[in-house]
Every structure is written in structure tokens, then in C-alpha cells.
Coordinates of C-alpha atoms and ligand atoms in Angstrom, one line a residue:
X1 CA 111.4 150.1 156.2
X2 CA 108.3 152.5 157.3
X3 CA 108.7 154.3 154.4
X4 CA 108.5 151.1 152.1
X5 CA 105.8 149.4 153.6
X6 CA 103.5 152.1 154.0
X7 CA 102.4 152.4 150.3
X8 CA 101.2 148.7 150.3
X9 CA 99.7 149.5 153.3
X10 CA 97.4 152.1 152.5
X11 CA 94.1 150.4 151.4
X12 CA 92.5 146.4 151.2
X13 CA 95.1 145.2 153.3
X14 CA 93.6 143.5 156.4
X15 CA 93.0 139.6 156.0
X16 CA 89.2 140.2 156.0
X17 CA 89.3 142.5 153.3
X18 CA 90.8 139.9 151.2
X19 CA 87.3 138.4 150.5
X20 CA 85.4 141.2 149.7
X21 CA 88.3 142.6 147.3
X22 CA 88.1 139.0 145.6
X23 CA 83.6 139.4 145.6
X24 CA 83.9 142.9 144.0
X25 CA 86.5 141.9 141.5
X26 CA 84.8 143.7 138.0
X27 CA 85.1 141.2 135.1
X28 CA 87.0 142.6 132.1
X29 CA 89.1 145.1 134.1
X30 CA 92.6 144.8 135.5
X31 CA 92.9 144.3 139.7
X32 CA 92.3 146.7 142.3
X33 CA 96.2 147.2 143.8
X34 CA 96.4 145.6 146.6
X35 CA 96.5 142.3 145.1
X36 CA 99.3 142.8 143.6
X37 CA 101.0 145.1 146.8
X38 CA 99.3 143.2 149.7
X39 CA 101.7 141.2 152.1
X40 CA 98.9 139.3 153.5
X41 CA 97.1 138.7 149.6
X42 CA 100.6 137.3 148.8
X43 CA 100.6 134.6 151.7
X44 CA 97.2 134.3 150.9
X45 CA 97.9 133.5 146.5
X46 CA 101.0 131.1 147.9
X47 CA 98.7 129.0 150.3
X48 CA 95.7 129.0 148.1
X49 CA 97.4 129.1 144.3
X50 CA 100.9 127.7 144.6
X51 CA 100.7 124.9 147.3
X52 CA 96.6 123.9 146.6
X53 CA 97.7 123.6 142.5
X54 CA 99.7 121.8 140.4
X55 CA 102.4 124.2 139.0
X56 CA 105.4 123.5 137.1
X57 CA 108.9 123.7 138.6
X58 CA 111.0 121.8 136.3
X59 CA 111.6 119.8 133.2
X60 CA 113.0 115.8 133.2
X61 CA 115.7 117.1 131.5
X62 CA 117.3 118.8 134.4
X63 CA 117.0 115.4 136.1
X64 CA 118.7 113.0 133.7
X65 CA 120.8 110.6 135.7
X66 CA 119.8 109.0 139.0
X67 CA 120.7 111.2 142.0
X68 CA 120.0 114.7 139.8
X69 CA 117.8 117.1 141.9
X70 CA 116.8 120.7 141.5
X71 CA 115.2 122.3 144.5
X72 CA 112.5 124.4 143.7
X73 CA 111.2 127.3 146.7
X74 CA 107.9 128.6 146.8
X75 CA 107.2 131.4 149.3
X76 CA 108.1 129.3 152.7
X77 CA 108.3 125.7 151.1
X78 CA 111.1 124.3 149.4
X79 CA 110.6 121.1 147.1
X80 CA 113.3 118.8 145.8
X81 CA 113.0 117.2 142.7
X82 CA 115.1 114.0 141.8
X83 CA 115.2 111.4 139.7
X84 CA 115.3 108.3 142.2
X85 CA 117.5 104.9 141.9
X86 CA 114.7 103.4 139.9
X87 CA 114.5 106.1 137.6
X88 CA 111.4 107.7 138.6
X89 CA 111.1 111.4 139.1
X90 CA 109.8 112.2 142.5
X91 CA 109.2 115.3 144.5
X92 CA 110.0 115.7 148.5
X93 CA 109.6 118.1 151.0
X94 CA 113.1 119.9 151.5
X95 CA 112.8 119.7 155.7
X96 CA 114.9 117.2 157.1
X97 CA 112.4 115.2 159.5
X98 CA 114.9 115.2 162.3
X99 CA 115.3 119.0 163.4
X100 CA 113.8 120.3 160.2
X101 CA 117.2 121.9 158.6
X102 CA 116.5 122.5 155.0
X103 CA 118.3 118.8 153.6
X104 CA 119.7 120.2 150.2
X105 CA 120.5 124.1 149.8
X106 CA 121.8 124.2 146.4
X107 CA 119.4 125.1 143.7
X108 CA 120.9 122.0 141.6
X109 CA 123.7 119.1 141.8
X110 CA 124.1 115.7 142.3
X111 CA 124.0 112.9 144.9
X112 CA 123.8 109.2 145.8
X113 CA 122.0 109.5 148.7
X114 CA 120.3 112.6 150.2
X115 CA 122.0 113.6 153.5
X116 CA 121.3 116.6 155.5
X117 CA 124.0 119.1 156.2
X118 CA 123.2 119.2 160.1
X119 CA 123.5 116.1 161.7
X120 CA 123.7 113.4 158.9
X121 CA 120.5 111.7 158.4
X122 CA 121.0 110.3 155.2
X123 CA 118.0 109.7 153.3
X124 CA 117.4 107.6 149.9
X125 CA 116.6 109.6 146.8
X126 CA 112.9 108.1 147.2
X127 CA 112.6 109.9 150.6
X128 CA 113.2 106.7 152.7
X129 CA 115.7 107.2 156.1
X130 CA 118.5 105.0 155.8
X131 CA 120.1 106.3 158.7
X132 CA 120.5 108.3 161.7
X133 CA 123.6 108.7 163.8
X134 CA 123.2 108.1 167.7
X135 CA 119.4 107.2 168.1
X136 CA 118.2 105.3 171.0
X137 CA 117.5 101.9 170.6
X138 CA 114.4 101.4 169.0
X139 CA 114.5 104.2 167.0
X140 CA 112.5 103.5 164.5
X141 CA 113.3 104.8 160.8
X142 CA 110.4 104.2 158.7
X143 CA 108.7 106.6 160.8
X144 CA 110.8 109.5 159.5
X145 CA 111.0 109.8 155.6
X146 CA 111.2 112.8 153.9
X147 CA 107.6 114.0 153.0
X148 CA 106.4 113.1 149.9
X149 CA 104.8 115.9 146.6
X150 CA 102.4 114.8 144.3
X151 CA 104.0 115.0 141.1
X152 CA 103.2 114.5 137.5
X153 CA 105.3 114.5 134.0
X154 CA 103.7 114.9 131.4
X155 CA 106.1 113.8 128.7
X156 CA 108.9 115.2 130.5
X157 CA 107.2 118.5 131.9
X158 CA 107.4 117.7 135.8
X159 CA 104.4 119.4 137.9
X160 CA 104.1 119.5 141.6
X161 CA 101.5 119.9 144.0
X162 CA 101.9 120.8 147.6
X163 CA 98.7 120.0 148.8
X164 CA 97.5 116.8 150.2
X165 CA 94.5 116.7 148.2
X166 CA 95.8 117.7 144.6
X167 CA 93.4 118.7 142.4
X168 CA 92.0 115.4 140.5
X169 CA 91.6 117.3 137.4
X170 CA 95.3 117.3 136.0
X171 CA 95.6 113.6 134.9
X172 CA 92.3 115.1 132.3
X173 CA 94.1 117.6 131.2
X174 CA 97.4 115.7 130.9
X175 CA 95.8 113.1 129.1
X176 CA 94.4 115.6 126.4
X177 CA 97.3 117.6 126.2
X178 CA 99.8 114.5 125.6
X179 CA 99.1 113.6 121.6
X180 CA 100.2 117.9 121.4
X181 CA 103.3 117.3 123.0
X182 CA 104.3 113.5 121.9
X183 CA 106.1 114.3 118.5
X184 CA 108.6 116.2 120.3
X185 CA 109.3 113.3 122.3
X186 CA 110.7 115.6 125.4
X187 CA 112.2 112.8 127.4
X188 CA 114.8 112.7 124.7
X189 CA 116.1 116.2 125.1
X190 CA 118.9 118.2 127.3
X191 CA 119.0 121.6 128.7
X192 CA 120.6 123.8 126.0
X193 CA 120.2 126.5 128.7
X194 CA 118.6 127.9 131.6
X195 CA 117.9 131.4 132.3
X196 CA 116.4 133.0 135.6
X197 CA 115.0 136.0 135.3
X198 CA 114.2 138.0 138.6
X199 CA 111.3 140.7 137.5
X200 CA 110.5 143.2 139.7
X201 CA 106.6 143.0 140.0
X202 CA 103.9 140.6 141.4
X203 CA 104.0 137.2 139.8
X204 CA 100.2 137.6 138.4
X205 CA 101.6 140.8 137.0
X206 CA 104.2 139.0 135.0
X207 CA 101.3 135.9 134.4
X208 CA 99.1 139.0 132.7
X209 CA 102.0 140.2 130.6
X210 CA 102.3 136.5 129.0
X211 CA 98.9 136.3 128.4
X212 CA 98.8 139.0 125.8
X213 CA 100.5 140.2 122.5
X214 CA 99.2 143.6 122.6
X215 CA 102.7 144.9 123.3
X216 CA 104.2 142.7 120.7
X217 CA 104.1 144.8 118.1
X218 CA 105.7 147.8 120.0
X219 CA 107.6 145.8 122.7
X220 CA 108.9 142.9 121.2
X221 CA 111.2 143.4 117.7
X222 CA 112.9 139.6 118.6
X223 CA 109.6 138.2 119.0
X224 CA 107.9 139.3 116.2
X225 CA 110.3 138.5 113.7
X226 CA 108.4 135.3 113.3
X227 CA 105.4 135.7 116.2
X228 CA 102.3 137.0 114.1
X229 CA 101.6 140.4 116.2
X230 CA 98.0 139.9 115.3
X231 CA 97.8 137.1 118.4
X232 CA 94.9 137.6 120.4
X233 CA 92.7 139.5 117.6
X234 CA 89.5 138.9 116.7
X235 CA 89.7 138.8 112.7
X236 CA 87.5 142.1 112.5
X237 CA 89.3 143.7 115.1
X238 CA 92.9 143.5 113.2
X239 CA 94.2 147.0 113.1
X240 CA 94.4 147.6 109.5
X241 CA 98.7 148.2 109.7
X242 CA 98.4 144.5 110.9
X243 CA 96.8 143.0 107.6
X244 CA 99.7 142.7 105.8
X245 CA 100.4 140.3 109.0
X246 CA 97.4 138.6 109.1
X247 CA 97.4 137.6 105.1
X248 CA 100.8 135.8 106.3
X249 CA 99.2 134.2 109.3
X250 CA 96.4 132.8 107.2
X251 CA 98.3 131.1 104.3
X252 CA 101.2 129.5 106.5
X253 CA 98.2 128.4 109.1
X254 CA 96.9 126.6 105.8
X255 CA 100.3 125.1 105.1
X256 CA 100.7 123.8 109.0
X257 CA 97.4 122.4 109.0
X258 CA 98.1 120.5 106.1
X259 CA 101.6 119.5 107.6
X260 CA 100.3 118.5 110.7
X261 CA 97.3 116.4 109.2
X262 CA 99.6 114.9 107.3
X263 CA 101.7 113.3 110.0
X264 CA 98.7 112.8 112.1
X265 CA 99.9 115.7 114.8
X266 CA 96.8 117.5 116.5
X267 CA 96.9 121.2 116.0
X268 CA 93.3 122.7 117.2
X269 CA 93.1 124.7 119.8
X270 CA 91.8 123.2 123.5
X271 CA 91.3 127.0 125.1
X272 CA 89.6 126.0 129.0
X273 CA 91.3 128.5 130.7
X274 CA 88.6 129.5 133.3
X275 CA 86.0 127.5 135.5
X276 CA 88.4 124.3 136.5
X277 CA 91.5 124.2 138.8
X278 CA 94.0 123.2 136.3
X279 CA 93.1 125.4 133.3
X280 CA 94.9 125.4 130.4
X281 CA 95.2 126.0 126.9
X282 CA 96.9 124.1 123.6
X283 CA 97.5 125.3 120.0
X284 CA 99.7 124.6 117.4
X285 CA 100.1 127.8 115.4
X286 CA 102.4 128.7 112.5
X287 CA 105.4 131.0 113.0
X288 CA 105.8 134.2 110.5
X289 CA 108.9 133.9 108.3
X290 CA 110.3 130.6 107.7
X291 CA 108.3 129.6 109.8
X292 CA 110.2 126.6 111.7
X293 CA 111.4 128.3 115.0
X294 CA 112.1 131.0 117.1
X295 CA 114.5 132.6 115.6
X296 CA 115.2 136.3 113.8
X297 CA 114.5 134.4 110.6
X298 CA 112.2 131.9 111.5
X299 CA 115.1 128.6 110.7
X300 CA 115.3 126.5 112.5
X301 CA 117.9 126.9 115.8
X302 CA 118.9 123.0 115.9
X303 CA 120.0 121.2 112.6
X304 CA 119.0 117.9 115.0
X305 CA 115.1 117.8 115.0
X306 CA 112.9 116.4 117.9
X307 CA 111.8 113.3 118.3
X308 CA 111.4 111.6 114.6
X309 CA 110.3 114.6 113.2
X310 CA 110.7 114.6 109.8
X311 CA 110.0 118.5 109.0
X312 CA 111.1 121.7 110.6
X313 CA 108.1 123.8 109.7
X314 CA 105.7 122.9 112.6
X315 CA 105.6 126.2 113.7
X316 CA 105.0 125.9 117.4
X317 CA 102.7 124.1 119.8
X318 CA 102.1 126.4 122.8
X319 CA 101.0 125.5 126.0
X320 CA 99.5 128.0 129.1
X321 CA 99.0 125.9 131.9
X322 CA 97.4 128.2 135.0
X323 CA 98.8 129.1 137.3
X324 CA 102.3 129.5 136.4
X325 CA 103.1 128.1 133.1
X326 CA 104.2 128.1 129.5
X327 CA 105.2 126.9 126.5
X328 CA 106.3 126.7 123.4
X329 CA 107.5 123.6 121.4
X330 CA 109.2 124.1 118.1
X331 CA 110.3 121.1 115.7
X332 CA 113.9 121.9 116.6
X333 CA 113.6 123.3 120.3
X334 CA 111.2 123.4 123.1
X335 CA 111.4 126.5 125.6
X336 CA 109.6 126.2 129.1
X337 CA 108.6 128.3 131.7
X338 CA 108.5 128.5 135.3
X339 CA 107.0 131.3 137.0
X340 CA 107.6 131.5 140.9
X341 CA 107.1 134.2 143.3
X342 CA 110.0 135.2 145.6
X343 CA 107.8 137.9 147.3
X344 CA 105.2 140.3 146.7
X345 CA 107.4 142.3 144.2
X346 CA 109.7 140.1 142.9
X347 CA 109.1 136.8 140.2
X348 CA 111.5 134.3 139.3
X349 CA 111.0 133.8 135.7
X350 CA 113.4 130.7 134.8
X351 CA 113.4 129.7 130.7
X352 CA 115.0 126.3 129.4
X353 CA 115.7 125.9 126.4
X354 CA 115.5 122.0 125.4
X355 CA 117.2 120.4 122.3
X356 CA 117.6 117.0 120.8
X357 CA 119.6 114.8 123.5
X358 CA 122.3 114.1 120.3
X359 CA 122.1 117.7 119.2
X360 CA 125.9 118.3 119.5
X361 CA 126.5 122.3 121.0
X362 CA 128.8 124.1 118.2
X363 CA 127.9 121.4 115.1
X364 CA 124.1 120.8 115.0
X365 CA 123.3 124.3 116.9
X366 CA 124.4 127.6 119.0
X367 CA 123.1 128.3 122.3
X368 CA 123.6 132.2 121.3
X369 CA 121.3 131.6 118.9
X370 CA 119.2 129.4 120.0
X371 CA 118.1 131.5 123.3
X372 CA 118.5 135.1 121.3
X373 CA 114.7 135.9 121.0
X374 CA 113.7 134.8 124.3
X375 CA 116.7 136.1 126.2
X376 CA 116.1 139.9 124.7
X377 CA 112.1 138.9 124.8
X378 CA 112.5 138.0 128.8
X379 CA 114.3 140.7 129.1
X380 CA 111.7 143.3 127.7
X381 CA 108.9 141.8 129.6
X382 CA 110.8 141.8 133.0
X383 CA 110.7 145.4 131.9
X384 CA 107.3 146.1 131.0
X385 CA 106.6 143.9 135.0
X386 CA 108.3 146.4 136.6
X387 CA 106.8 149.5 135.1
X388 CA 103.4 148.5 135.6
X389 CA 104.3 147.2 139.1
X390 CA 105.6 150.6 139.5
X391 CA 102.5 152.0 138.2
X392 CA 99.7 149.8 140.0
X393 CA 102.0 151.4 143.0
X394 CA 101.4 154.4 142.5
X395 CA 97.8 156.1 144.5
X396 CA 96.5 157.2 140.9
X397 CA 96.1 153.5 140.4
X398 CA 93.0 152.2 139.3
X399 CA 91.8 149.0 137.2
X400 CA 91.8 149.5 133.8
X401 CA 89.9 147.9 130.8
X402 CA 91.2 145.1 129.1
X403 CA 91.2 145.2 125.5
X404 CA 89.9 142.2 123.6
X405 CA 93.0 140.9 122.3
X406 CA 93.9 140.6 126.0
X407 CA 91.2 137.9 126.7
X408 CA 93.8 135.2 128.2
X409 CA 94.8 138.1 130.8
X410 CA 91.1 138.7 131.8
X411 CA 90.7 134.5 131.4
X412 CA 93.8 134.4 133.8
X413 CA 92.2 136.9 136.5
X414 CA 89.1 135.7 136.7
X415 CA 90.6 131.9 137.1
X416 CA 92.7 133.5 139.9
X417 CA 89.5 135.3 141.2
X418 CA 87.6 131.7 140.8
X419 CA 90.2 129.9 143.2
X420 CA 90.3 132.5 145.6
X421 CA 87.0 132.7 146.0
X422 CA 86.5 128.9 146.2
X423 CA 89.8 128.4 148.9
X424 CA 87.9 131.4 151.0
X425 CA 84.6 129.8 151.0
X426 CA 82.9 129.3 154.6
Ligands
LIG501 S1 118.3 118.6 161.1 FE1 118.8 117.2 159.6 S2 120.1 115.8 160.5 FE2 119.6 117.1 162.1
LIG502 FE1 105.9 140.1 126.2

């Protein structure tokens, strides 16, 4: 254990260092090591970025029926997440309020009521006590619900925010990003399948590895069978192997503009990934190939389109949502994910894939298929986390300079630097 901890031990690591490690932070380079090694930066990102933000733990489709929960951990919280009898998707504290046993351990299932493993108290899916065995008289119930989460969906993409004071900025953002995701009508779809993914590096490590397609091209054979490698370029910076790329990427953008104007579905970009607490970005972008979904081809995965769609070449509409979010939506599919940090070195990534809700498995699509580029993509970034955990590790560590097409990984560290700073203002 000695042996282990010392490395992430060696420099930046005392609690008041924290600040001036966030003040010196250099714009346009990668962070010193200790953010992503520190024991006390890692309490530090779950108390100030995971439970003072919204972040996204869950889609409505894992909820469908009244009683369906997930549970959702985040460094020492737990959250459940349940569709109540009325239908609504709420989010509670996991700590029963009589001894404080977690209620629900499984990650998913089922119930009619909640009812804590320990001693019984039985609680409504809204939170509410209904009972507790053996209490005094006047014991008084409606003293002792489960705690309530602030939580959003935003057509069926369920954010959560642990903090009493949420920040009042999501319902703008989920207001703008809503005619983007509407076509796709994501309260009408199922899980086609779940994937977690445990990657062996920081979680902002494996947030910086989303935010770029510079190893694409090199890391990513799947992916870029219908993702243009030349994301993230600035037109006169496109290496000139690339070209051929980019002459594709111009002429089907053409064609999905005109698509989309012609069924009224916004495409522009929204890009405000810095200088609020929920940042985000929106696009709709065409896919290479046959352009209609992530596949080796580009075809679509699902014969059953979302929503009314009436086309299967809408490329995708991709969504980053700091801090821990994102997502692409495809006429035939969605895909979401969830980032969530289990500990300093370790990230659960978890991907859904969502279909039609009357997209029938084996007729209208093939979850083998369906999850093939992301599965092998996941798989390659977990990868590419734990070298350059491995690496950032490693004393001959120092920050690096980002290249431009990485501007959404500098945009993500200097967001992360912004709320840090702001949570350890006087
Ligand atoms: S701790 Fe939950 S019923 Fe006792
Ligand atoms: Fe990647």
C-alpha cells in the first residue's frame, strides 16, 4: 500500500496546494499530475464537480414501468433513480433515513415500494415513509422521507444534481438543446444494450480523450469507417492525407443541411463549452459512408427509425454536456454516455444504446451490430486512458501542448479549472 500511494504522493498533494495548482493552471496545455493522481484533488472534483453539477446518470429508458430504478454511485453518494406511481422520474438519496443503510444495493431491478434491507422501513417510490415497524407512539413519518435530487429529462436524458442549490442554468440549456433532440423522440425508445466500461485512468482523463479525434485516424478503424477523421480541424489545418476526407465531409454536410432544412430539424452548431456551469455543445454533423449510422458501412443499424423520421440519412446530432456527458443520436439509434468516477484511477464509462420502442431484436435490428463500433471504440479508448494515466504517472510527467484540433479538451480543462476555482473562492 506504501509503495502504491507514494507516487501520487510525491508533489501538489496537500489540500492547500489544490488552489494554487488550479491559479497556475497554463491555458492550452494538458494538467500538471496531481490532478489527475491526487487523493484529496479527487474528493475535491466529486464535492465540487459531481455533486455541485448537473451530470447524467441515466436515460428514461432504463426506467420504463412504474417501480424501475437504477442506482447510480458517485464517489461516497449513491442516487436512485425511479420512475414513481405517477409516472414521473424522480431521484432520491440511497440512505435509508432511519439508521442510514444504503435502501436499494442492486445497480437495477424492480419494486412496488422501496423498502430497506435492515429493518423494513418501506418507503413509496416518491420518497415518502409509509412505514416503520415498532416506533413509539407518535412517531411521526412525514418527518423521515427519503431525501430528494434535483433532477431533469430532457426528452428522456435524466440529469441529476446533488447539490441543494443546482445550478439555475440547465433549464437554458435544456430548453435550447430540446428542438436538436425532439425528432428522435427518445421517450419512445428501449435499451438495446448497456455496456460499462471500467477504464483505468482519472475520469477527466477519459473526459479529454472524448473531446478529441486526433487519435481517430490512428486509434479508431471502427469509428472512422463513417466518423470524418478530420473532426476538430481547422479547414487550413487538414493534413493533406486527410483531403480526400474532407471533400467527403463537405458534400454530405451539403446534403444534411438540405435534409434537415427540409424537415425543419436544427443542425448548427451551439459550442458554449466554457464560462457557464452547465456547458455544453450541439451539432448535427453528417457521417462518412452511407452516411445514416454508426455502423462499418454507415446503414443504418435499426430498419425501425426514431420517432417519425422519415429518412435514415441524418447523420448524427451529438451532444457534450460538461461535466460527464455525451452523445450521439442517429436516425435509427441513439447511444449515451455516462461517465462516473469510482476513484482516482478508475472511470465507469457505461454506453446505451437506444432503439425504436417497436424495433423488434433479430427482425428490424442486431444488437451485435448495432453496438460493434462503439463496443471495439470503448474499448480502444479505455486503452488509450490507461496508457496516458500510466504516463501522467510517471515523474517525467509534465503538461503538454494541445494541438488545435484538440480545442474541446483544452475547452473541457479550462471549464474544469473555471469551477474549481469558483467552488474554492474565499
Ligand atoms: S437502516 Fe433502514 S430500516 Fe433500519
Ligand atoms: Fe477515442
Amino acid at each position: 500500500v506504501t509503495e502504491l500511494a507514494e507516487p501520487t504522493r510525491r508533489r501538489g498533494d496537500l489540500p492547500e496546494e489544490v488552489a494554487s495548482l488550479v491559479e497556475r493552471r497554463v491555458p492550452g496545455m494538458t494538467l500538471e499530475a496531481p490532478f489527475h493522481l491526487s487523493e484529496e484533488v479527487f474528493a475535491l472534483d466529486v464535492e465540487a464537480i459531481f455533486a455541485r453539477h448537473w451530470i447524467f446518470v441515466a436515460t428514461e429508458a432504463e426506467v420504463p414501468e412504474a417501480g424501475d430504478y437504477v442506482t447510480i454511485d458517485v464517489g461516497p453518494h449513491s442516487i436512485i433513480v425511479v420512475r414513481d406511481d405517477d409516472e414521473q422520474v424522480r431521484a432520491l438519496r440511497n440512505v435509508c433515513r432511519h439508521r442510514g443503510s444504503r435502501v436499494l444495493h442492486e445497480p437495477r431491478g424492480s419494486v412496488g415500494n422501496i423498502v430497506c434491507g435492515y429493518h423494513q422501513w418501506t418507503y413509496a417510490t416518491d420518497g415518502t415513509l409509509l412505514s416503520a415497524g415498532q416506533q413509539r407512539a407518535g412517531f411521526d413519518k412525514s418527518c423521515y422521507a427519503l431525501k430528494q435530487v434535483a433532477v431533469r429529462s430532457v426528452e428522456g436524458l435524466v440529469f441529476v444534481c446533488l447539490a441543494a442549490d443546482p445550478p439555475e442554468d440547465f433549464d437554458d440549456v435544456a430548453a435550447r438543446v430540446r428542438p436538436y433532440l425532439a425528432p428522435h423522440q427518445l421517450r419512445r425508445t428501449k435499451v438495446a444494450a448497456q455496456e460499462d466500461l471500467v477504464e483505468d485512468g482519472n475520469w477527466k482523463l477519459v473526459m479529454e480523450n472524448n473531446r478529441e479525434c486526433y487519435h481517430c485516424d490512428a486509434g479508431h478503424p471502427e469509428l472512422t469507417c463513417t466518423f470524418f477523421p478530420t473532426y476538430g480541424y481547422e479547414v487550413d489545418e487538414i493534413p493533406t492525407r486527410l483531403l480526400p476526407a474532407h471533400a467527403r465531409y463537405v458534400e454530405a454536410e451539403a446534403d444534411l443541411e438540405r435534409a434537415c432544412e427540409e424537415r425543419g430539424i436544427p443542425h448548427e452548431p451551439i459550442e458554449e463549452l466554457t464560462g457557464r456551469p452547465t456547458a455544453f455543445r450541439v451539432q448535427r454533423e453528417a457521417l462518412d459512408g452511407a452516411g445514416e449510422s454508426y455502423t462499418r458501412d454507415g446503414s443504418a443499424a435499426s430498419r425501425r427509425l426514431l420517432g417519425d423520421l422519415d429518412t435514415p440519412r441524418l447523420g448524427r446530432l451529438s451532444l457534450h454536456v460538461q461535466s460527464n456527458s455525451w452523445f450521439h443520436f442517429c436516425a435509427d439509434h441513439a447511444v449515451a454516455f455516462s461517465v462516473l468516477p469510482l476513484g482516482v484511477d478508475r472511470t465507469l464509462v457505461r454506453t446505451t444504446w437506444l432503439v425504436h420502442e417497436d424495433a423488434v431484436e433479430g427482425v428490424d435490428y442486431d444488437v451485435a451490430t448495432l453496438t460493434d463500433v462503439w463496443r471495439h471504440t470503448n474499448e480502444q479508448d479505455g486503452a488509450f486512458v490507461a496508457r496516458a494515466h500510466a504516463g501522467v504517472r510517471d515523474p517525467a510527467y509534465e503538461p503538454g501542448p494541445y494541438a488545435p484540433s484538440e480545442g474541446q479538451v483544452d475547452d473541457f480543462v479550462t471549464w474544469y479549472v473555471e469551477r474549481m476555482k469558483e467552488h474554492l473562492a474565499p
